[in-house]
Amino acid sequence: ETGVTQSPTHLIKTRGQQVTLRCSSQSGHNTVSWYQQALGQGPQFIFQYYREEENGRGNFPPRFSGLQFPNYSSELNVNALELDDSALYLCASSLSAGETQYFGPGTRLLVL
Amino acid sequence: DQQVKQNSPSLSVQEGRISILNCDYTNSMFDYFLWYKKYPAEGPTFLISISSIKDKNEDGRFTVFLNKSAKHLSLHIVPSQPGDSAVYFCAAKKINNAGNMLTFGGGTRLMVKP
């Protein structure tokens, strides 16, 4: 059974650019959640997608957006990158919206 | 406002002894709690969870205790092993809230010395 995978592993962007991060959920999981983990802090919830619909959102501005595809993989898009967007972005999948979340290895984004 | 706090940024324990990691929360609406372990360059790995209707849950070497009146939970690892060295995060959520958002503490780095 394949776990949660994320791509790319690392990314460097400049301020003002746009970025797309990708996540493949664990087999059989229909729910994907995205988190941002700044250095030295715990992960912070961005949003969750359940069966291709947004199912809840944390305290992040609209320039953070997402998609979930019919195969339940997901994308996180961030527009107009700011220096403070530099962080580890974690994706977690679960069997359903209320079930235990299993995390991928993350994408480390550096904004210069 | 940090709703979940892990006040000890680090903990050092001798191999074979007990490790106790603590977590406090402020939101009384939280009714489900989890512990995750994170190694460098990997995502958090789920360890153990507890519902607010229980005060203890055990899984092998790992036991989580919940004290609802004190809004406090702890993770006990007995016996501690060098492979347990990692950052431990506690997380909390309200069951059935939109998005099933997990609210994480800042983490505690556990070092188990051989």
mmCIF file with all atom_site columns, C-alpha atoms in Angstrom:
data_model
loop_
_atom_site.group_PDB
_atom_site.id
_atom_site.type_symbol
_atom_site.label_atom_id
_atom_site.label_alt_id
_atom_site.label_comp_id
_atom_site.label_asym_id
_atom_site.label_entity_id
_atom_site.label_seq_id
_atom_site.pdbx_PDB_ins_code
_atom_site.Cartn_x
_atom_site.Cartn_y
_atom_site.Cartn_z
_atom_site.occupancy
_atom_site.B_iso_or_equiv
_atom_site.pdbx_formal_charge
_atom_site.auth_seq_id
_atom_site.auth_comp_id
_atom_site.auth_asym_id
_atom_site.auth_atom_id
_atom_site.pdbx_PDB_model_num
ATOM 1   C CA . GLU A 1 1   ? 0.000   0.000  0.000  1.00 0.00 ? 1   GLU A CA 1
ATOM 2   C CA . THR A 1 2   ? 1.430   3.382  -1.061 1.00 0.00 ? 2   THR A CA 1
ATOM 3   C CA . GLY A 1 3   ? 1.387   6.141  1.524  1.00 0.00 ? 3   GLY A CA 1
ATOM 4   C CA . VAL A 1 4   ? 0.827   9.837  0.975  1.00 0.00 ? 4   VAL A CA 1
ATOM 5   C CA . THR A 1 5   ? 3.262   11.330 -1.532 1.00 0.00 ? 5   THR A CA 1
ATOM 6   C CA . GLN A 1 6   ? 4.011   14.974 -2.272 1.00 0.00 ? 6   GLN A CA 1
ATOM 7   C CA . SER A 1 7   ? 5.855   16.783 -5.028 1.00 0.00 ? 7   SER A CA 1
ATOM 8   C CA . PRO A 1 8   ? 8.147   18.535 -5.362 1.00 0.00 ? 8   PRO A CA 1
ATOM 9   C CA . THR A 1 9   ? 10.237  17.921 -2.239 1.00 0.00 ? 9   THR A CA 1
ATOM 10  C CA . HIS A 1 10  ? 11.859  21.350 -2.359 1.00 0.00 ? 10  HIS A CA 1
ATOM 11  C CA . LEU A 1 11  ? 11.069  24.550 -4.212 1.00 0.00 ? 11  LEU A CA 1
ATOM 12  C CA . ILE A 1 12  ? 12.553  28.039 -4.401 1.00 0.00 ? 12  ILE A CA 1
ATOM 13  C CA . LYS A 1 13  ? 10.423  30.944 -5.629 1.00 0.00 ? 13  LYS A CA 1
ATOM 14  C CA . THR A 1 14  ? 10.660  34.718 -5.560 1.00 0.00 ? 14  THR A CA 1
ATOM 15  C CA . ARG A 1 15  ? 8.208   37.108 -3.963 1.00 0.00 ? 15  ARG A CA 1
ATOM 16  C CA . GLY A 1 16  ? 5.120   37.734 -6.097 1.00 0.00 ? 16  GLY A CA 1
ATOM 17  C CA . GLN A 1 17  ? 5.329   34.451 -7.978 1.00 0.00 ? 17  GLN A CA 1
ATOM 18  C CA . GLN A 1 18  ? 2.768   31.656 -7.916 1.00 0.00 ? 18  GLN A CA 1
ATOM 19  C CA . VAL A 1 19  ? 3.349   28.059 -6.850 1.00 0.00 ? 19  VAL A CA 1
ATOM 20  C CA . THR A 1 20  ? 1.496   24.742 -7.171 1.00 0.00 ? 20  THR A CA 1
ATOM 21  C CA . LEU A 1 21  ? 2.159   21.871 -4.794 1.00 0.00 ? 21  LEU A CA 1
ATOM 22  C CA . ARG A 1 22  ? 0.831   18.359 -5.386 1.00 0.00 ? 22  ARG A CA 1
ATOM 23  C CA . CYS A 1 23  ? -0.321  15.531 -3.164 1.00 0.00 ? 23  CYS A CA 1
ATOM 24  C CA . SER A 1 24  ? -1.358  11.953 -3.876 1.00 0.00 ? 24  SER A CA 1
ATOM 25  C CA . SER A 1 25  ? -3.518  10.497 -1.168 1.00 0.00 ? 25  SER A CA 1
ATOM 26  C CA . GLN A 1 26  ? -3.134  7.039  0.325  1.00 0.00 ? 26  GLN A CA 1
ATOM 27  C CA . SER A 1 27  ? -5.040  4.311  -1.509 1.00 0.00 ? 27  SER A CA 1
ATOM 28  C CA . GLY A 1 28  ? -8.713  4.265  -0.522 1.00 0.00 ? 28  GLY A CA 1
ATOM 29  C CA . HIS A 1 29  ? -8.634  7.731  1.074  1.00 0.00 ? 29  HIS A CA 1
ATOM 30  C CA . ASN A 1 30  ? -11.120 10.321 -0.216 1.00 0.00 ? 30  ASN A CA 1
ATOM 31  C CA . THR A 1 31  ? -10.114 13.275 1.980  1.00 0.00 ? 31  THR A CA 1
ATOM 32  C CA . VAL A 1 32  ? -7.045  15.503 1.786  1.00 0.00 ? 32  VAL A CA 1
ATOM 33  C CA . SER A 1 33  ? -6.023  18.210 4.258  1.00 0.00 ? 33  SER A CA 1
ATOM 34  C CA . TRP A 1 34  ? -3.245  20.765 3.821  1.00 0.00 ? 34  TRP A CA 1
ATOM 35  C CA . TYR A 1 35  ? -1.133  22.275 6.566  1.00 0.00 ? 35  TYR A CA 1
ATOM 36  C CA . GLN A 1 36  ? 1.614   24.901 6.714  1.00 0.00 ? 36  GLN A CA 1
ATOM 37  C CA . GLN A 1 37  ? 4.453   24.347 9.177  1.00 0.00 ? 37  GLN A CA 1
ATOM 38  C CA . ALA A 1 38  ? 6.707   27.327 9.791  1.00 0.00 ? 38  ALA A CA 1
ATOM 39  C CA . LEU A 1 39  ? 10.139  26.724 11.269 1.00 0.00 ? 39  LEU A CA 1
ATOM 40  C CA . GLY A 1 40  ? 9.957   25.795 14.958 1.00 0.00 ? 40  GLY A CA 1
ATOM 41  C CA . GLN A 1 41  ? 6.163   25.680 15.037 1.00 0.00 ? 41  GLN A CA 1
ATOM 42  C CA . GLY A 1 42  ? 3.444   23.076 14.769 1.00 0.00 ? 42  GLY A CA 1
ATOM 43  C CA . PRO A 1 43  ? 1.489   22.584 11.546 1.00 0.00 ? 43  PRO A CA 1
ATOM 44  C CA . GLN A 1 44  ? -1.370  25.026 10.871 1.00 0.00 ? 44  GLN A CA 1
ATOM 45  C CA . PHE A 1 45  ? -4.506  23.923 9.036  1.00 0.00 ? 45  PHE A CA 1
ATOM 46  C CA . ILE A 1 46  ? -5.040  25.548 5.638  1.00 0.00 ? 46  ILE A CA 1
ATOM 47  C CA . PHE A 1 47  ? -8.059  23.647 4.273  1.00 0.00 ? 47  PHE A CA 1
ATOM 48  C CA . GLN A 1 48  ? -9.543  20.217 3.654  1.00 0.00 ? 48  GLN A CA 1
ATOM 49  C CA . TYR A 1 49  ? -11.050 18.652 0.534  1.00 0.00 ? 49  TYR A CA 1
ATOM 50  C CA . TYR A 1 50  ? -13.602 15.862 0.772  1.00 0.00 ? 50  TYR A CA 1
ATOM 51  C CA . ARG A 1 51  ? -14.791 14.213 -2.429 1.00 0.00 ? 51  ARG A CA 1
ATOM 52  C CA . GLU A 1 52  ? -13.601 17.155 -4.551 1.00 0.00 ? 52  GLU A CA 1
ATOM 53  C CA . GLU A 1 53  ? -15.307 19.841 -2.442 1.00 0.00 ? 53  GLU A CA 1
ATOM 54  C CA . GLU A 1 54  ? -13.703 22.189 0.077  1.00 0.00 ? 54  GLU A CA 1
ATOM 55  C CA . ASN A 1 55  ? -14.825 20.958 3.487  1.00 0.00 ? 55  ASN A CA 1
ATOM 56  C CA . GLY A 1 56  ? -13.398 23.547 5.844  1.00 0.00 ? 56  GLY A CA 1
ATOM 57  C CA . ARG A 1 57  ? -10.781 26.277 5.860  1.00 0.00 ? 57  ARG A CA 1
ATOM 58  C CA . GLY A 1 58  ? -8.367  27.682 8.395  1.00 0.00 ? 58  GLY A CA 1
ATOM 59  C CA . ASN A 1 59  ? -7.266  31.265 8.841  1.00 0.00 ? 59  ASN A CA 1
ATOM 60  C CA . PHE A 1 60  ? -5.461  31.693 5.509  1.00 0.00 ? 60  PHE A CA 1
ATOM 61  C CA . PRO A 1 61  ? -6.088  34.390 2.874  1.00 0.00 ? 61  PRO A CA 1
ATOM 62  C CA . PRO A 1 62  ? -7.845  33.632 -0.446 1.00 0.00 ? 62  PRO A CA 1
ATOM 63  C CA . ARG A 1 63  ? -4.529  33.568 -2.315 1.00 0.00 ? 63  ARG A CA 1
ATOM 64  C CA . PHE A 1 64  ? -4.221  30.061 -0.846 1.00 0.00 ? 64  PHE A CA 1
ATOM 65  C CA . SER A 1 65  ? -6.490  27.872 -2.949 1.00 0.00 ? 65  SER A CA 1
ATOM 66  C CA . GLY A 1 66  ? -6.826  24.209 -3.719 1.00 0.00 ? 66  GLY A CA 1
ATOM 67  C CA . LEU A 1 67  ? -8.301  21.499 -5.856 1.00 0.00 ? 67  LEU A CA 1
ATOM 68  C CA . GLN A 1 68  ? -9.122  17.852 -5.453 1.00 0.00 ? 68  GLN A CA 1
ATOM 69  C CA . PHE A 1 69  ? -9.359  15.589 -8.468 1.00 0.00 ? 69  PHE A CA 1
ATOM 70  C CA . PRO A 1 70  ? -11.621 12.567 -9.119 1.00 0.00 ? 70  PRO A CA 1
ATOM 71  C CA . ASN A 1 71  ? -8.775  10.237 -8.091 1.00 0.00 ? 71  ASN A CA 1
ATOM 72  C CA . TYR A 1 72  ? -8.639  12.213 -4.803 1.00 0.00 ? 72  TYR A CA 1
ATOM 73  C CA . SER A 1 73  ? -5.193  13.642 -5.435 1.00 0.00 ? 73  SER A CA 1
ATOM 74  C CA . SER A 1 74  ? -4.953  17.333 -4.613 1.00 0.00 ? 74  SER A CA 1
ATOM 75  C CA . GLU A 1 75  ? -3.175  20.570 -5.416 1.00 0.00 ? 75  GLU A CA 1
ATOM 76  C CA . LEU A 1 76  ? -2.386  23.572 -3.237 1.00 0.00 ? 76  LEU A CA 1
ATOM 77  C CA . ASN A 1 77  ? -1.932  26.839 -5.111 1.00 0.00 ? 77  ASN A CA 1
ATOM 78  C CA . VAL A 1 78  ? -0.459  29.961 -3.589 1.00 0.00 ? 78  VAL A CA 1
ATOM 79  C CA . ASN A 1 79  ? -0.572  33.235 -5.521 1.00 0.00 ? 79  ASN A CA 1
ATOM 80  C CA . ALA A 1 80  ? 1.402   36.420 -4.941 1.00 0.00 ? 80  ALA A CA 1
ATOM 81  C CA . LEU A 1 81  ? 3.987   34.679 -2.767 1.00 0.00 ? 81  LEU A CA 1
ATOM 82  C CA . GLU A 1 82  ? 5.246   36.527 0.298  1.00 0.00 ? 82  GLU A CA 1
ATOM 83  C CA . LEU A 1 83  ? 8.430   35.941 2.261  1.00 0.00 ? 83  LEU A CA 1
ATOM 84  C CA . ASP A 1 84  ? 6.368   34.590 5.194  1.00 0.00 ? 84  ASP A CA 1
ATOM 85  C CA . ASP A 1 85  ? 5.028   31.816 2.959  1.00 0.00 ? 85  ASP A CA 1
ATOM 86  C CA . SER A 1 86  ? 8.382   30.092 3.357  1.00 0.00 ? 86  SER A CA 1
ATOM 87  C CA . ALA A 1 87  ? 7.513   26.905 5.231  1.00 0.00 ? 87  ALA A CA 1
ATOM 88  C CA . LEU A 1 88  ? 7.031   23.156 5.035  1.00 0.00 ? 88  LEU A CA 1
ATOM 89  C CA . TYR A 1 89  ? 3.701   22.352 3.383  1.00 0.00 ? 89  TYR A CA 1
ATOM 90  C CA . LEU A 1 90  ? 2.189   19.097 4.559  1.00 0.00 ? 90  LEU A CA 1
ATOM 91  C CA . CYS A 1 91  ? -0.586  17.126 2.981  1.00 0.00 ? 91  CYS A CA 1
ATOM 92  C CA . ALA A 1 92  ? -2.556  14.544 4.948  1.00 0.00 ? 92  ALA A CA 1
ATOM 93  C CA . SER A 1 93  ? -5.091  12.046 3.677  1.00 0.00 ? 93  SER A CA 1
ATOM 94  C CA . SER A 1 94  ? -7.803  10.178 5.559  1.00 0.00 ? 94  SER A CA 1
ATOM 95  C CA . LEU A 1 95  ? -10.369 7.468  4.816  1.00 0.00 ? 95  LEU A CA 1
ATOM 96  C CA . SER A 1 96  ? -13.093 10.035 5.211  1.00 0.00 ? 96  SER A CA 1
ATOM 97  C CA . ALA A 1 97  ? -13.522 13.544 6.525  1.00 0.00 ? 97  ALA A CA 1
ATOM 98  C CA . GLY A 1 98  ? -13.563 12.637 10.203 1.00 0.00 ? 98  GLY A CA 1
ATOM 99  C CA . GLU A 1 99  ? -10.970 9.906  10.233 1.00 0.00 ? 99  GLU A CA 1
ATOM 100 C CA . THR A 1 100 ? -7.336  9.907  11.339 1.00 0.00 ? 100 THR A CA 1
ATOM 101 C CA . GLN A 1 101 ? -5.080  11.953 9.079  1.00 0.00 ? 101 GLN A CA 1
ATOM 102 C CA . TYR A 1 102 ? -1.898  10.417 7.669  1.00 0.00 ? 102 TYR A CA 1
ATOM 103 C CA . PHE A 1 103 ? 0.780   12.820 6.509  1.00 0.00 ? 103 PHE A CA 1
ATOM 104 C CA . GLY A 1 104 ? 3.101   12.929 3.532  1.00 0.00 ? 104 GLY A CA 1
ATOM 105 C CA . PRO A 1 105 ? 6.743   14.011 3.778  1.00 0.00 ? 105 PRO A CA 1
ATOM 106 C CA . GLY A 1 106 ? 5.983   17.612 2.857  1.00 0.00 ? 106 GLY A CA 1
ATOM 107 C CA . THR A 1 107 ? 7.211   20.170 0.347  1.00 0.00 ? 107 THR A CA 1
ATOM 108 C CA . ARG A 1 108 ? 9.687   22.718 1.627  1.00 0.00 ? 108 ARG A CA 1
ATOM 109 C CA . LEU A 1 109 ? 9.064   26.107 -0.002 1.00 0.00 ? 109 LEU A CA 1
ATOM 110 C CA . LEU A 1 110 ? 11.536  28.953 0.192  1.00 0.00 ? 110 LEU A CA 1
ATOM 111 C CA . VAL A 1 111 ? 10.424  32.399 -0.971 1.00 0.00 ? 111 VAL A CA 1
ATOM 112 C CA . LEU A 1 112 ? 13.217  34.878 -1.668 1.00 0.00 ? 112 LEU A CA 1
ATOM 113 C CA . ASP B 2 1   ? -4.073  32.761 20.667 1.00 0.00 ? 1   ASP B CA 1
ATOM 114 C CA . GLN B 2 2   ? -2.419  29.365 20.933 1.00 0.00 ? 2   GLN B CA 1
ATOM 115 C CA . GLN B 2 3   ? -5.134  26.869 21.782 1.00 0.00 ? 3   GLN B CA 1
ATOM 116 C CA . VAL B 2 4   ? -2.767  23.900 22.142 1.00 0.00 ? 4   VAL B CA 1
ATOM 117 C CA . LYS B 2 5   ? 0.533   24.355 23.951 1.00 0.00 ? 5   LYS B CA 1
ATOM 118 C CA . GLN B 2 6   ? 3.515   22.151 24.543 1.00 0.00 ? 6   GLN B CA 1
ATOM 119 C CA . ASN B 2 7   ? 5.509   24.110 27.077 1.00 0.00 ? 7   ASN B CA 1
ATOM 120 C CA . SER B 2 8   ? 8.660   21.987 26.976 1.00 0.00 ? 8   SER B CA 1
ATOM 121 C CA . PRO B 2 9   ? 10.525  22.496 23.708 1.00 0.00 ? 9   PRO B CA 1
ATOM 122 C CA . SER B 2 10  ? 12.868  19.617 24.495 1.00 0.00 ? 10  SER B CA 1
ATOM 123 C CA . LEU B 2 11  ? 13.249  16.593 26.754 1.00 0.00 ? 11  LEU B CA 1
ATOM 124 C CA . SER B 2 12  ? 16.225  14.309 27.312 1.00 0.00 ? 12  SER B CA 1
ATOM 125 C CA . VAL B 2 13  ? 15.764  10.811 28.744 1.00 0.00 ? 13  VAL B CA 1
ATOM 126 C CA . GLN B 2 14  ? 17.990  7.807  29.309 1.00 0.00 ? 14  GLN B CA 1
ATOM 127 C CA . GLU B 2 15  ? 17.261  4.669  27.298 1.00 0.00 ? 15  GLU B CA 1
ATOM 128 C CA . GLY B 2 16  ? 14.966  2.316  29.210 1.00 0.00 ? 16  GLY B CA 1
ATOM 129 C CA . ARG B 2 17  ? 13.448  5.046  31.358 1.00 0.00 ? 17  ARG B CA 1
ATOM 130 C CA . ILE B 2 18  ? 10.029  6.666  31.019 1.00 0.00 ? 18  ILE B CA 1
ATOM 131 C CA . SER B 2 19  ? 9.482   9.672  28.745 1.00 0.00 ? 19  SER B CA 1
ATOM 132 C CA . ILE B 2 20  ? 6.586   11.953 29.659 1.00 0.00 ? 20  ILE B CA 1
ATOM 133 C CA . LEU B 2 21  ? 5.517   14.575 27.149 1.00 0.00 ? 21  LEU B CA 1
ATOM 134 C CA . ASN B 2 22  ? 2.930   17.125 28.192 1.00 0.00 ? 22  ASN B CA 1
ATOM 135 C CA . CYS B 2 23  ? 0.321   19.161 26.358 1.00 0.00 ? 23  CYS B CA 1
ATOM 136 C CA . ASP B 2 24  ? -2.213  21.762 27.532 1.00 0.00 ? 24  ASP B CA 1
ATOM 137 C CA . TYR B 2 25  ? -5.220  23.107 25.696 1.00 0.00 ? 25  TYR B CA 1
ATOM 138 C CA . THR B 2 26  ? -7.550  26.029 26.269 1.00 0.00 ? 26  THR B CA 1
ATOM 139 C CA . ASN B 2 27  ? -10.545 25.272 24.040 1.00 0.00 ? 27  ASN B CA 1
ATOM 140 C CA . SER B 2 28  ? -13.083 23.212 26.001 1.00 0.00 ? 28  SER B CA 1
ATOM 141 C CA . MET B 2 29  ? -14.821 22.315 22.728 1.00 0.00 ? 29  MET B CA 1
ATOM 142 C CA . PHE B 2 30  ? -11.973 19.984 21.763 1.00 0.00 ? 30  PHE B CA 1
ATOM 143 C CA . ASP B 2 31  ? -13.143 16.398 22.156 1.00 0.00 ? 31  ASP B CA 1
ATOM 144 C CA . TYR B 2 32  ? -10.501 14.320 20.405 1.00 0.00 ? 32  TYR B CA 1
ATOM 145 C CA . PHE B 2 33  ? -6.758  14.372 20.883 1.00 0.00 ? 33  PHE B CA 1
ATOM 146 C CA . LEU B 2 34  ? -3.861  12.842 18.966 1.00 0.00 ? 34  LEU B CA 1
ATOM 147 C CA . TRP B 2 35  ? -0.106  12.488 19.218 1.00 0.00 ? 35  TRP B CA 1
ATOM 148 C CA . TYR B 2 36  ? 2.142   12.519 16.180 1.00 0.00 ? 36  TYR B CA 1
ATOM 149 C CA . LYS B 2 37  ? 5.875   11.830 15.936 1.00 0.00 ? 37  LYS B CA 1
ATOM 150 C CA . LYS B 2 38  ? 8.062   13.550 13.362 1.00 0.00 ? 38  LYS B CA 1
ATOM 151 C CA . TYR B 2 39  ? 11.528  12.603 12.189 1.00 0.00 ? 39  TYR B CA 1
ATOM 152 C CA . PRO B 2 40  ? 13.599  15.101 10.152 1.00 0.00 ? 40  PRO B CA 1
ATOM 153 C CA . ALA B 2 41  ? 12.705  15.175 6.445  1.00 0.00 ? 41  ALA B CA 1
ATOM 154 C CA . GLU B 2 42  ? 9.552   13.118 7.056  1.00 0.00 ? 42  GLU B CA 1
ATOM 155 C CA . GLY B 2 43  ? 5.935   14.000 7.661  1.00 0.00 ? 43  GLY B CA 1
ATOM 156 C CA . PRO B 2 44  ? 4.310   13.523 11.076 1.00 0.00 ? 44  PRO B CA 1
ATOM 157 C CA . THR B 2 45  ? 3.437   9.908  11.859 1.00 0.00 ? 45  THR B CA 1
ATOM 158 C CA . PHE B 2 46  ? 0.272   9.135  13.812 1.00 0.00 ? 46  PHE B CA 1
ATOM 159 C CA . LEU B 2 47  ? 1.020   7.481  17.171 1.00 0.00 ? 47  LEU B CA 1
ATOM 160 C CA . ILE B 2 48  ? -2.030  7.306  19.388 1.00 0.00 ? 48  ILE B CA 1
ATOM 161 C CA . SER B 2 49  ? -5.286  9.120  20.043 1.00 0.00 ? 49  SER B CA 1
ATOM 162 C CA . ILE B 2 50  ? -7.880  9.518  22.777 1.00 0.00 ? 50  ILE B CA 1
ATOM 163 C CA . SER B 2 51  ? -11.483 10.600 22.859 1.00 0.00 ? 51  SER B CA 1
ATOM 164 C CA . SER B 2 52  ? -12.704 12.970 25.552 1.00 0.00 ? 52  SER B CA 1
ATOM 165 C CA . ILE B 2 53  ? -14.980 10.238 26.910 1.00 0.00 ? 53  ILE B CA 1
ATOM 166 C CA . LYS B 2 54  ? -11.883 8.342  28.066 1.00 0.00 ? 54  LYS B CA 1
ATOM 167 C CA . ASP B 2 55  ? -9.073  9.257  30.413 1.00 0.00 ? 55  ASP B CA 1
ATOM 168 C CA . LYS B 2 56  ? -6.497  6.735  29.230 1.00 0.00 ? 56  LYS B CA 1
ATOM 169 C CA . ASN B 2 57  ? -5.579  4.902  26.058 1.00 0.00 ? 57  ASN B CA 1
ATOM 170 C CA . GLU B 2 58  ? -2.726  2.453  25.714 1.00 0.00 ? 58  GLU B CA 1
ATOM 171 C CA . ASP B 2 59  ? -0.939  1.012  22.685 1.00 0.00 ? 59  ASP B CA 1
ATOM 172 C CA . GLY B 2 60  ? 2.168   -0.997 23.386 1.00 0.00 ? 60  GLY B CA 1
ATOM 173 C CA . ARG B 2 61  ? 4.839   1.240  24.873 1.00 0.00 ? 61  ARG B CA 1
ATOM 174 C CA . PHE B 2 62  ? 2.694   4.359  24.384 1.00 0.00 ? 62  PHE B CA 1
ATOM 175 C CA . THR B 2 63  ? -0.020  5.545  26.781 1.00 0.00 ? 63  THR B CA 1
ATOM 176 C CA . VAL B 2 64  ? -1.946  8.791  26.550 1.00 0.00 ? 64  VAL B CA 1
ATOM 177 C CA . PHE B 2 65  ? -3.646  10.258 29.614 1.00 0.00 ? 65  PHE B CA 1
ATOM 178 C CA . LEU B 2 66  ? -6.341  12.925 29.446 1.00 0.00 ? 66  LEU B CA 1
ATOM 179 C CA . ASN B 2 67  ? -7.348  15.174 32.339 1.00 0.00 ? 67  ASN B CA 1
ATOM 180 C CA . LYS B 2 68  ? -10.322 17.142 31.054 1.00 0.00 ? 68  LYS B CA 1
ATOM 181 C CA . SER B 2 69  ? -10.794 19.256 34.175 1.00 0.00 ? 69  SER B CA 1
ATOM 182 C CA . ALA B 2 70  ? -7.196  20.452 33.887 1.00 0.00 ? 70  ALA B CA 1
ATOM 183 C CA . LYS B 2 71  ? -7.324  20.575 30.072 1.00 0.00 ? 71  LYS B CA 1
ATOM 184 C CA . HIS B 2 72  ? -4.120  18.574 30.053 1.00 0.00 ? 72  HIS B CA 1
ATOM 185 C CA . LEU B 2 73  ? -2.910  15.481 28.282 1.00 0.00 ? 73  LEU B CA 1
ATOM 186 C CA . SER B 2 74  ? 0.325   13.575 28.435 1.00 0.00 ? 74  SER B CA 1
ATOM 187 C CA . LEU B 2 75  ? 2.083   10.893 26.437 1.00 0.00 ? 75  LEU B CA 1
ATOM 188 C CA . HIS B 2 76  ? 4.070   8.272  28.315 1.00 0.00 ? 76  HIS B CA 1
ATOM 189 C CA . ILE B 2 77  ? 6.648   6.136  26.528 1.00 0.00 ? 77  ILE B CA 1
ATOM 190 C CA . VAL B 2 78  ? 7.891   3.148  28.496 1.00 0.00 ? 78  VAL B CA 1
ATOM 191 C CA . PRO B 2 79  ? 10.581  1.988  28.057 1.00 0.00 ? 79  PRO B CA 1
ATOM 192 C CA . SER B 2 80  ? 12.129  4.733  25.946 1.00 0.00 ? 80  SER B CA 1
ATOM 193 C CA . GLN B 2 81  ? 14.337  3.653  23.061 1.00 0.00 ? 81  GLN B CA 1
ATOM 194 C CA . PRO B 2 82  ? 16.900  5.628  21.017 1.00 0.00 ? 82  PRO B CA 1
ATOM 195 C CA . GLY B 2 83  ? 14.639  5.232  17.965 1.00 0.00 ? 83  GLY B CA 1
ATOM 196 C CA . ASP B 2 84  ? 11.997  7.260  19.811 1.00 0.00 ? 84  ASP B CA 1
ATOM 197 C CA . SER B 2 85  ? 14.170  10.371 19.417 1.00 0.00 ? 85  SER B CA 1
ATOM 198 C CA . ALA B 2 86  ? 12.012  12.722 17.345 1.00 0.00 ? 86  ALA B CA 1
ATOM 199 C CA . VAL B 2 87  ? 9.752   15.756 17.641 1.00 0.00 ? 87  VAL B CA 1
ATOM 200 C CA . TYR B 2 88  ? 6.381   14.942 19.190 1.00 0.00 ? 88  TYR B CA 1
ATOM 201 C CA . PHE B 2 89  ? 3.281   17.003 18.425 1.00 0.00 ? 89  PHE B CA 1
ATOM 202 C CA . CYS B 2 90  ? 0.001   16.863 20.249 1.00 0.00 ? 90  CYS B CA 1
ATOM 203 C CA . ALA B 2 91  ? -3.078  17.830 18.265 1.00 0.00 ? 91  ALA B CA 1
ATOM 204 C CA . ALA B 2 92  ? -6.707  18.435 19.125 1.00 0.00 ? 92  ALA B CA 1
ATOM 205 C CA . LYS B 2 93  ? -9.954  18.699 17.251 1.00 0.00 ? 93  LYS B CA 1
ATOM 206 C CA . LYS B 2 94  ? -13.700 19.034 17.609 1.00 0.00 ? 94  LYS B CA 1
ATOM 207 C CA . ILE B 2 95  ? -15.309 15.932 16.151 1.00 0.00 ? 95  ILE B CA 1
ATOM 208 C CA . ASN B 2 96  ? -17.519 16.780 13.176 1.00 0.00 ? 96  ASN B CA 1
ATOM 209 C CA . ASN B 2 97  ? -16.331 20.360 12.861 1.00 0.00 ? 97  ASN B CA 1
ATOM 210 C CA . ALA B 2 98  ? -16.036 21.565 9.295  1.00 0.00 ? 98  ALA B CA 1
ATOM 211 C CA . GLY B 2 99  ? -12.859 20.230 7.798  1.00 0.00 ? 99  GLY B CA 1
ATOM 212 C CA . ASN B 2 100 ? -11.985 18.235 10.897 1.00 0.00 ? 100 ASN B CA 1
ATOM 213 C CA . MET B 2 101 ? -9.231  20.720 11.476 1.00 0.00 ? 101 MET B CA 1
ATOM 214 C CA . LEU B 2 102 ? -6.387  19.556 13.684 1.00 0.00 ? 102 LEU B CA 1
ATOM 215 C CA . THR B 2 103 ? -4.929  22.217 15.971 1.00 0.00 ? 103 THR B CA 1
ATOM 216 C CA . PHE B 2 104 ? -1.320  21.395 16.791 1.00 0.00 ? 104 PHE B CA 1
ATOM 217 C CA . GLY B 2 105 ? 0.989   22.341 19.622 1.00 0.00 ? 105 GLY B CA 1
ATOM 218 C CA . GLY B 2 106 ? 4.476   23.616 18.879 1.00 0.00 ? 106 GLY B CA 1
ATOM 219 C CA . GLY B 2 107 ? 6.165   20.266 19.467 1.00 0.00 ? 107 GLY B CA 1
ATOM 220 C CA . THR B 2 108 ? 8.603   18.756 21.966 1.00 0.00 ? 108 THR B CA 1
ATOM 221 C CA . ARG B 2 109 ? 11.935  17.374 20.822 1.00 0.00 ? 109 ARG B CA 1
ATOM 222 C CA . LEU B 2 110 ? 12.640  14.095 22.623 1.00 0.00 ? 110 LEU B CA 1
ATOM 223 C CA . MET B 2 111 ? 16.185  12.812 22.819 1.00 0.00 ? 111 MET B CA 1
ATOM 224 C CA . VAL B 2 112 ? 16.685  9.306  24.158 1.00 0.00 ? 112 VAL B CA 1
ATOM 225 C CA . LYS B 2 113 ? 20.293  8.686  25.124 1.00 0.00 ? 113 LYS B CA 1
ATOM 226 C CA . PRO B 2 114 ? 21.733  5.163  24.830 1.00 0.00 ? 114 PRO B CA 1
#
